[in-house]
Amino acid sequence: MNDAALQQRLADHLQQVARDRNPYLASANHFFVQQYLQQELSRWGQVTAHSFEHQGQLHHNWVINLPGQDPSRPPILVGAHYDSVPGSPGADDNATGVAVLLELARAFAAQPGKSPLRLVAFDLEELGFVGSRHYAQALHQRGAPLGLMLSLEMLGYCCHRPHSQQYPPGLERLYPNRGNYIAQIGPWQSIPTMVRLWRGFRAAGVRSQWLPVVNRGQAVPDSRRSDHVPFWDLGYPAILVTDTANLRNPHYHRATDTLDTLDLAFLTQVCQGLIYGLRRL
């Protein structure tokens, strides 16, 4: 894989997506990003809208299904939200997740993995996982299986300074104090999957830590802050992949969450690691 080319493509995606794209207070930018998502995903297959209503308005999750080597396997769903909080360009939150999602589409359209891959760009995560909740409920009502759900939530902030990484109380003694790794958070039953993903990240040269949780993360509220939560709550296996948001990134939900605060080399390694890891599943 050409690291420089991948990094440039990620940077190009970020340039398009990192803008205030709140669906209500920056609706033009929100629409622009939706158009960009459709344009980029449609290069690799048919894009469909999963539409839902919220507060009297119609919203859309954007979905593309890519074949796997074994079509009998249940699909792996990888999701990233594309909305932002008002007043923030959301470079890390979550333009980074969207950029990686688009590059996963490129990689797995060219070389399918073992399982079918479903990529979903979710709307309204910032309002309480509204888009992913509608999508998960629709799957559950149909009895549709999933092999795994991965939520990509803030992937591009890295800091090598000591004590740059914070934790919920009780975890600080178990994990590094430098914010220079990518985290995985999932139910303890998903430990074998997290190990496979960890090996993918290691192959890409990026550090990774994982946190197994029980009871859908109820004892660690910070583990329940992204689009994996509706899937957890409905019994689907799901893992959050994150740079840990405000536990590391001081620009979280601020106007300063801009492109110049990101570590593109780190983001590129995370993207490579996900590609390597997903090929192991």
CSV table of C-alpha atoms in Angstrom, one decimal:
chain,number,residue,atom,x,y,z
A,1,MET,CA,0.0,0.0,0.0
A,2,ASN,CA,1.3,3.4,-1.0
A,3,ASP,CA,1.4,5.3,2.3
A,4,ALA,CA,1.9,8.8,0.7
A,5,ALA,CA,-1.0,8.3,-1.7
A,6,LEU,CA,-3.3,7.1,1.1
A,7,GLN,CA,-2.4,10.0,3.3
A,8,GLN,CA,-3.0,12.4,0.4
A,9,ARG,CA,-6.5,10.9,-0.3
A,10,LEU,CA,-7.4,11.1,3.4
A,11,ALA,CA,-6.3,14.8,3.4
A,12,ASP,CA,-8.4,15.4,0.3
A,13,HIS,CA,-11.5,13.9,2.0
A,14,LEU,CA,-10.8,15.9,5.1
A,15,GLN,CA,-10.7,19.2,3.1
A,16,GLN,CA,-14.2,18.5,1.8
A,17,VAL,CA,-15.8,17.2,5.0
A,18,ALA,CA,-14.2,19.3,7.8
A,19,ARG,CA,-16.7,22.2,8.0
A,20,ASP,CA,-19.5,23.1,10.3
A,21,ARG,CA,-22.1,20.6,9.1
A,22,ASN,CA,-24.7,20.7,11.7
A,23,PRO,CA,-28.0,19.6,10.0
A,24,TYR,CA,-30.0,22.4,11.5
A,25,LEU,CA,-27.7,25.4,11.9
A,26,ALA,CA,-25.4,24.7,8.9
A,27,SER,CA,-27.7,22.9,6.6
A,28,ALA,CA,-26.0,23.9,3.3
A,29,ASN,CA,-22.7,22.4,4.5
A,30,HIS,CA,-24.6,19.4,5.8
A,31,PHE,CA,-26.1,18.9,2.4
A,32,PHE,CA,-22.7,19.4,0.7
A,33,VAL,CA,-21.1,16.7,2.7
A,34,GLN,CA,-24.0,14.3,1.9
A,35,GLN,CA,-23.5,15.0,-1.8
A,36,TYR,CA,-19.7,14.4,-1.4
A,37,LEU,CA,-20.4,11.1,0.4
A,38,GLN,CA,-22.7,9.9,-2.3
A,39,GLN,CA,-20.3,10.9,-5.0
A,40,GLU,CA,-17.3,9.2,-3.4
A,41,LEU,CA,-19.1,6.0,-2.3
A,42,SER,CA,-20.8,5.6,-5.7
A,43,ARG,CA,-17.4,5.1,-7.3
A,44,TRP,CA,-17.3,1.7,-5.6
A,45,GLY,CA,-20.9,0.4,-5.8
A,46,GLN,CA,-24.5,1.3,-5.5
A,47,VAL,CA,-25.3,3.7,-2.7
A,48,THR,CA,-28.6,3.6,-1.0
A,49,ALA,CA,-30.3,5.9,1.5
A,50,HIS,CA,-31.7,4.7,4.7
A,51,SER,CA,-34.1,7.5,5.5
A,52,PHE,CA,-35.8,8.4,8.8
A,53,GLU,CA,-37.7,11.3,10.2
A,54,HIS,CA,-36.6,13.3,13.2
A,55,GLN,CA,-38.2,16.4,14.6
A,56,GLY,CA,-40.3,16.8,11.4
A,57,GLN,CA,-37.4,16.6,9.0
A,58,LEU,CA,-36.2,13.7,6.8
A,59,HIS,CA,-32.6,12.6,7.4
A,60,HIS,CA,-30.5,9.9,5.7
A,61,ASN,CA,-27.9,7.3,6.5
A,62,TRP,CA,-25.9,6.5,3.4
A,63,VAL,CA,-25.1,2.8,2.8
A,64,ILE,CA,-22.9,0.8,0.4
A,65,ASN,CA,-22.6,-3.0,0.4
A,66,LEU,CA,-19.4,-4.6,-0.9
A,67,PRO,CA,-19.2,-8.3,-1.5
A,68,GLY,CA,-17.0,-10.7,0.4
A,69,GLN,CA,-15.2,-13.8,-0.6
A,70,ASP,CA,-17.7,-15.9,1.3
A,71,PRO,CA,-21.2,-14.5,0.7
A,72,SER,CA,-22.7,-16.9,3.3
A,73,ARG,CA,-21.1,-15.0,6.1
A,74,PRO,CA,-23.1,-12.2,7.8
A,75,PRO,CA,-21.8,-8.8,6.9
A,76,ILE,CA,-19.4,-6.7,8.9
A,77,LEU,CA,-20.8,-3.2,9.3
A,78,VAL,CA,-18.5,-0.2,9.6
A,79,GLY,CA,-20.1,3.1,10.4
A,80,ALA,CA,-19.0,6.7,10.9
A,81,HIS,CA,-21.2,9.7,11.6
A,82,TYR,CA,-21.0,12.7,9.3
A,83,ASP,CA,-22.8,15.4,11.3
A,84,SER,CA,-21.1,17.9,13.6
A,85,VAL,CA,-22.0,19.9,16.6
A,86,PRO,CA,-23.0,23.6,15.9
A,87,GLY,CA,-20.0,25.9,15.4
A,88,SER,CA,-17.4,23.3,15.0
A,89,PRO,CA,-15.8,22.1,11.7
A,90,GLY,CA,-15.5,18.7,13.3
A,91,ALA,CA,-12.1,17.8,11.8
A,92,ASP,CA,-11.5,15.0,14.2
A,93,ASP,CA,-15.1,14.7,15.2
A,94,ASN,CA,-15.8,13.0,12.8
A,95,ALA,CA,-14.4,14.0,9.5
A,96,THR,CA,-11.5,11.6,10.3
A,97,GLY,CA,-14.0,8.7,10.6
A,98,VAL,CA,-15.7,9.6,7.4
A,99,ALA,CA,-12.4,9.9,5.5
A,100,VAL,CA,-11.3,6.5,6.7
A,101,LEU,CA,-14.8,5.0,5.8
A,102,LEU,CA,-14.3,6.3,2.2
A,103,GLU,CA,-10.9,4.7,2.0
A,104,LEU,CA,-12.2,1.4,3.3
A,105,ALA,CA,-14.7,1.5,0.4
A,106,ARG,CA,-11.8,1.9,-2.1
A,107,ALA,CA,-9.7,-0.8,-0.5
A,108,PHE,CA,-12.4,-3.5,-0.2
A,109,ALA,CA,-14.0,-2.8,-3.6
A,110,ALA,CA,-10.6,-3.5,-5.1
A,111,GLN,CA,-9.9,-6.5,-2.9
A,112,PRO,CA,-12.8,-8.0,-1.0
A,113,GLY,CA,-12.3,-9.4,2.5
A,114,LYS,CA,-13.6,-12.7,3.7
A,115,SER,CA,-17.0,-11.3,4.8
A,116,PRO,CA,-19.3,-9.0,3.0
A,117,LEU,CA,-18.7,-5.4,4.1
A,118,ARG,CA,-21.4,-2.8,4.7
A,119,LEU,CA,-20.3,0.8,5.1
A,120,VAL,CA,-22.7,3.3,6.6
A,121,ALA,CA,-22.4,7.0,7.0
A,122,PHE,CA,-24.7,7.9,9.9
A,123,ASP,CA,-26.5,11.2,10.5
A,124,LEU,CA,-27.5,12.8,13.8
A,125,GLU,CA,-25.0,11.0,16.0
A,126,GLU,CA,-24.5,14.3,17.9
A,127,LEU,CA,-28.2,14.3,18.9
A,128,GLY,CA,-27.9,11.0,20.6
A,129,PHE,CA,-27.1,8.4,17.9
A,130,VAL,CA,-30.4,9.0,16.2
A,131,GLY,CA,-29.4,7.8,12.7
A,132,SER,CA,-27.6,4.7,14.0
A,133,ARG,CA,-30.5,3.9,16.4
A,134,HIS,CA,-33.0,4.0,13.5
A,135,TYR,CA,-30.7,1.8,11.4
A,136,ALA,CA,-30.0,-0.7,14.2
A,137,GLN,CA,-33.7,-1.0,15.0
A,138,ALA,CA,-34.6,-1.6,11.3
A,139,LEU,CA,-32.0,-4.4,11.2
A,140,HIS,CA,-33.3,-5.9,14.4
A,141,GLN,CA,-36.9,-5.8,13.3
A,142,ARG,CA,-36.0,-7.7,10.2
A,143,GLY,CA,-34.0,-10.2,12.1
A,144,ALA,CA,-31.0,-9.3,10.0
A,145,PRO,CA,-27.7,-10.7,11.2
A,146,LEU,CA,-24.4,-8.9,11.6
A,147,GLY,CA,-21.0,-10.5,12.1
A,148,LEU,CA,-19.7,-7.3,13.7
A,149,MET,CA,-20.3,-3.6,13.9
A,150,LEU,CA,-17.4,-1.2,14.0
A,151,SER,CA,-18.0,2.5,14.9
A,152,LEU,CA,-15.3,4.9,13.7
A,153,GLU,CA,-15.3,7.9,16.1
A,154,MET,CA,-12.5,10.4,16.0
A,155,LEU,CA,-9.3,8.8,14.7
A,156,GLY,CA,-6.8,11.5,14.0
A,157,TYR,CA,-5.6,13.2,17.2
A,158,CYS,CA,-2.3,12.0,18.6
A,159,CYS,CA,-0.1,13.4,21.3
A,160,HIS,CA,3.2,12.0,22.5
A,161,ARG,CA,3.5,14.2,25.6
A,162,PRO,CA,3.4,12.4,29.0
A,163,HIS,CA,0.1,12.7,30.7
A,164,SER,CA,-1.7,13.8,27.6
A,165,GLN,CA,-4.1,10.9,27.9
A,166,GLN,CA,-6.9,11.0,30.5
A,167,TYR,CA,-9.2,8.1,31.6
A,168,PRO,CA,-12.4,7.5,33.5
A,169,PRO,CA,-11.6,6.9,37.2
A,170,GLY,CA,-9.9,3.7,37.9
A,171,LEU,CA,-8.5,3.0,34.4
A,172,GLU,CA,-5.5,5.4,34.6
A,173,ARG,CA,-3.3,2.7,36.2
A,174,LEU,CA,-4.0,0.2,33.5
A,175,TYR,CA,-3.3,2.2,30.4
A,176,PRO,CA,-0.5,4.5,29.0
A,177,ASN,CA,-0.5,8.2,29.9
A,178,ARG,CA,0.5,9.3,26.4
A,179,GLY,CA,-2.3,9.8,23.9
A,180,ASN,CA,-0.5,8.2,21.0
A,181,TYR,CA,-2.5,5.0,20.4
A,182,ILE,CA,-5.9,4.0,18.9
A,183,ALA,CA,-8.4,2.5,21.3
A,184,GLN,CA,-10.9,-0.3,20.9
A,185,ILE,CA,-13.8,-0.7,23.2
A,186,GLY,CA,-16.0,-3.7,23.0
A,187,PRO,CA,-17.8,-6.4,25.1
A,188,TRP,CA,-15.5,-9.0,26.6
A,189,GLN,CA,-16.9,-11.6,24.2
A,190,SER,CA,-15.2,-9.5,21.4
A,191,ILE,CA,-11.7,-9.8,22.8
A,192,PRO,CA,-10.6,-12.3,20.0
A,193,THR,CA,-11.9,-9.8,17.4
A,194,MET,CA,-10.1,-6.9,19.1
A,195,VAL,CA,-6.9,-9.0,19.2
A,196,ARG,CA,-7.2,-9.5,15.4
A,197,LEU,CA,-7.7,-5.8,14.9
A,198,TRP,CA,-4.8,-5.1,17.2
A,199,ARG,CA,-2.6,-7.2,15.0
A,200,GLY,CA,-3.7,-5.2,12.0
A,201,PHE,CA,-2.8,-1.9,13.8
A,202,ARG,CA,0.5,-3.4,14.8
A,203,ALA,CA,1.2,-4.3,11.2
A,204,ALA,CA,0.5,-0.7,10.2
A,205,GLY,CA,2.9,0.6,12.9
A,206,VAL,CA,0.3,2.2,15.2
A,207,ARG,CA,-0.1,1.4,18.9
A,208,SER,CA,-3.5,0.1,20.0
A,209,GLN,CA,-5.1,-0.6,23.4
A,210,TRP,CA,-8.4,-2.3,24.0
A,211,LEU,CA,-10.9,-2.1,26.8
A,212,PRO,CA,-13.3,-5.0,27.3
A,213,VAL,CA,-16.6,-4.0,29.0
A,214,VAL,CA,-19.5,-5.9,30.5
A,215,ASN,CA,-23.2,-5.1,30.6
A,216,ARG,CA,-23.1,-2.9,27.5
A,217,GLY,CA,-20.6,-0.5,29.1
A,218,GLN,CA,-23.0,0.6,31.8
A,219,ALA,CA,-20.2,0.8,34.4
A,220,VAL,CA,-18.0,3.0,32.1
A,221,PRO,CA,-20.4,5.7,30.8
A,222,ASP,CA,-17.6,7.2,28.6
A,223,SER,CA,-17.7,3.9,26.6
A,224,ARG,CA,-21.3,4.7,25.5
A,225,ARG,CA,-20.8,7.8,23.4
A,226,SER,CA,-21.0,6.8,19.8
A,227,ASP,CA,-22.9,4.9,17.1
A,228,HIS,CA,-22.0,1.4,18.5
A,229,VAL,CA,-24.3,2.0,21.4
A,230,PRO,CA,-27.6,1.2,19.6
A,231,PHE,CA,-26.1,-2.0,18.3
A,232,TRP,CA,-24.9,-3.0,21.8
A,233,ASP,CA,-28.3,-2.3,23.2
A,234,LEU,CA,-30.0,-4.6,20.6
A,235,GLY,CA,-27.5,-7.4,21.2
A,236,TYR,CA,-25.3,-7.0,18.2
A,237,PRO,CA,-21.5,-7.4,18.6
A,238,ALA,CA,-20.0,-3.9,18.2
A,239,ILE,CA,-16.6,-2.3,18.8
A,240,LEU,CA,-15.8,1.4,19.1
A,241,VAL,CA,-12.6,2.5,17.4
A,242,THR,CA,-11.5,5.9,18.7
A,243,ASP,CA,-8.7,8.3,19.7
A,244,THR,CA,-10.7,8.7,22.9
A,245,ALA,CA,-12.3,12.1,22.1
A,246,ASN,CA,-12.1,14.6,24.9
A,247,LEU,CA,-10.1,12.3,27.1
A,248,ARG,CA,-7.2,13.3,24.8
A,249,ASN,CA,-8.3,16.0,22.3
A,250,PRO,CA,-8.7,19.4,23.9
A,251,HIS,CA,-10.5,20.7,20.8
A,252,TYR,CA,-13.5,18.3,21.2
A,253,HIS,CA,-16.8,20.0,20.2
A,254,ARG,CA,-15.0,23.4,19.8
A,255,ALA,CA,-14.5,25.7,16.9
A,256,THR,CA,-10.8,24.8,17.2
A,257,ASP,CA,-11.4,21.2,16.0
A,258,THR,CA,-9.6,22.1,12.7
A,259,LEU,CA,-7.5,20.2,10.2
A,260,ASP,CA,-4.2,21.7,11.5
A,261,THR,CA,-4.7,19.9,14.9
A,262,LEU,CA,-4.7,16.5,13.3
A,263,ASP,CA,-1.8,14.0,12.9
A,264,LEU,CA,-2.2,12.8,9.3
A,265,ALA,CA,0.5,10.2,9.6
A,266,PHE,CA,-1.2,8.7,12.6
A,267,LEU,CA,-4.6,8.8,10.8
A,268,THR,CA,-3.0,7.0,7.8
A,269,GLN,CA,-1.6,4.3,10.0
A,270,VAL,CA,-5.0,3.9,11.7
A,271,CYS,CA,-6.6,3.5,8.3
A,272,GLN,CA,-4.0,1.0,7.1
A,273,GLY,CA,-4.4,-0.9,10.4
A,274,LEU,CA,-8.2,-1.1,9.9
A,275,ILE,CA,-7.7,-2.5,6.4
A,276,TYR,CA,-5.2,-5.1,7.6
A,277,GLY,CA,-7.4,-5.9,10.6
A,278,LEU,CA,-10.6,-6.3,8.7
A,279,ARG,CA,-8.9,-8.6,6.3
A,280,ARG,CA,-8.2,-10.9,9.3
A,281,LEU,CA,-11.9,-11.2,10.2
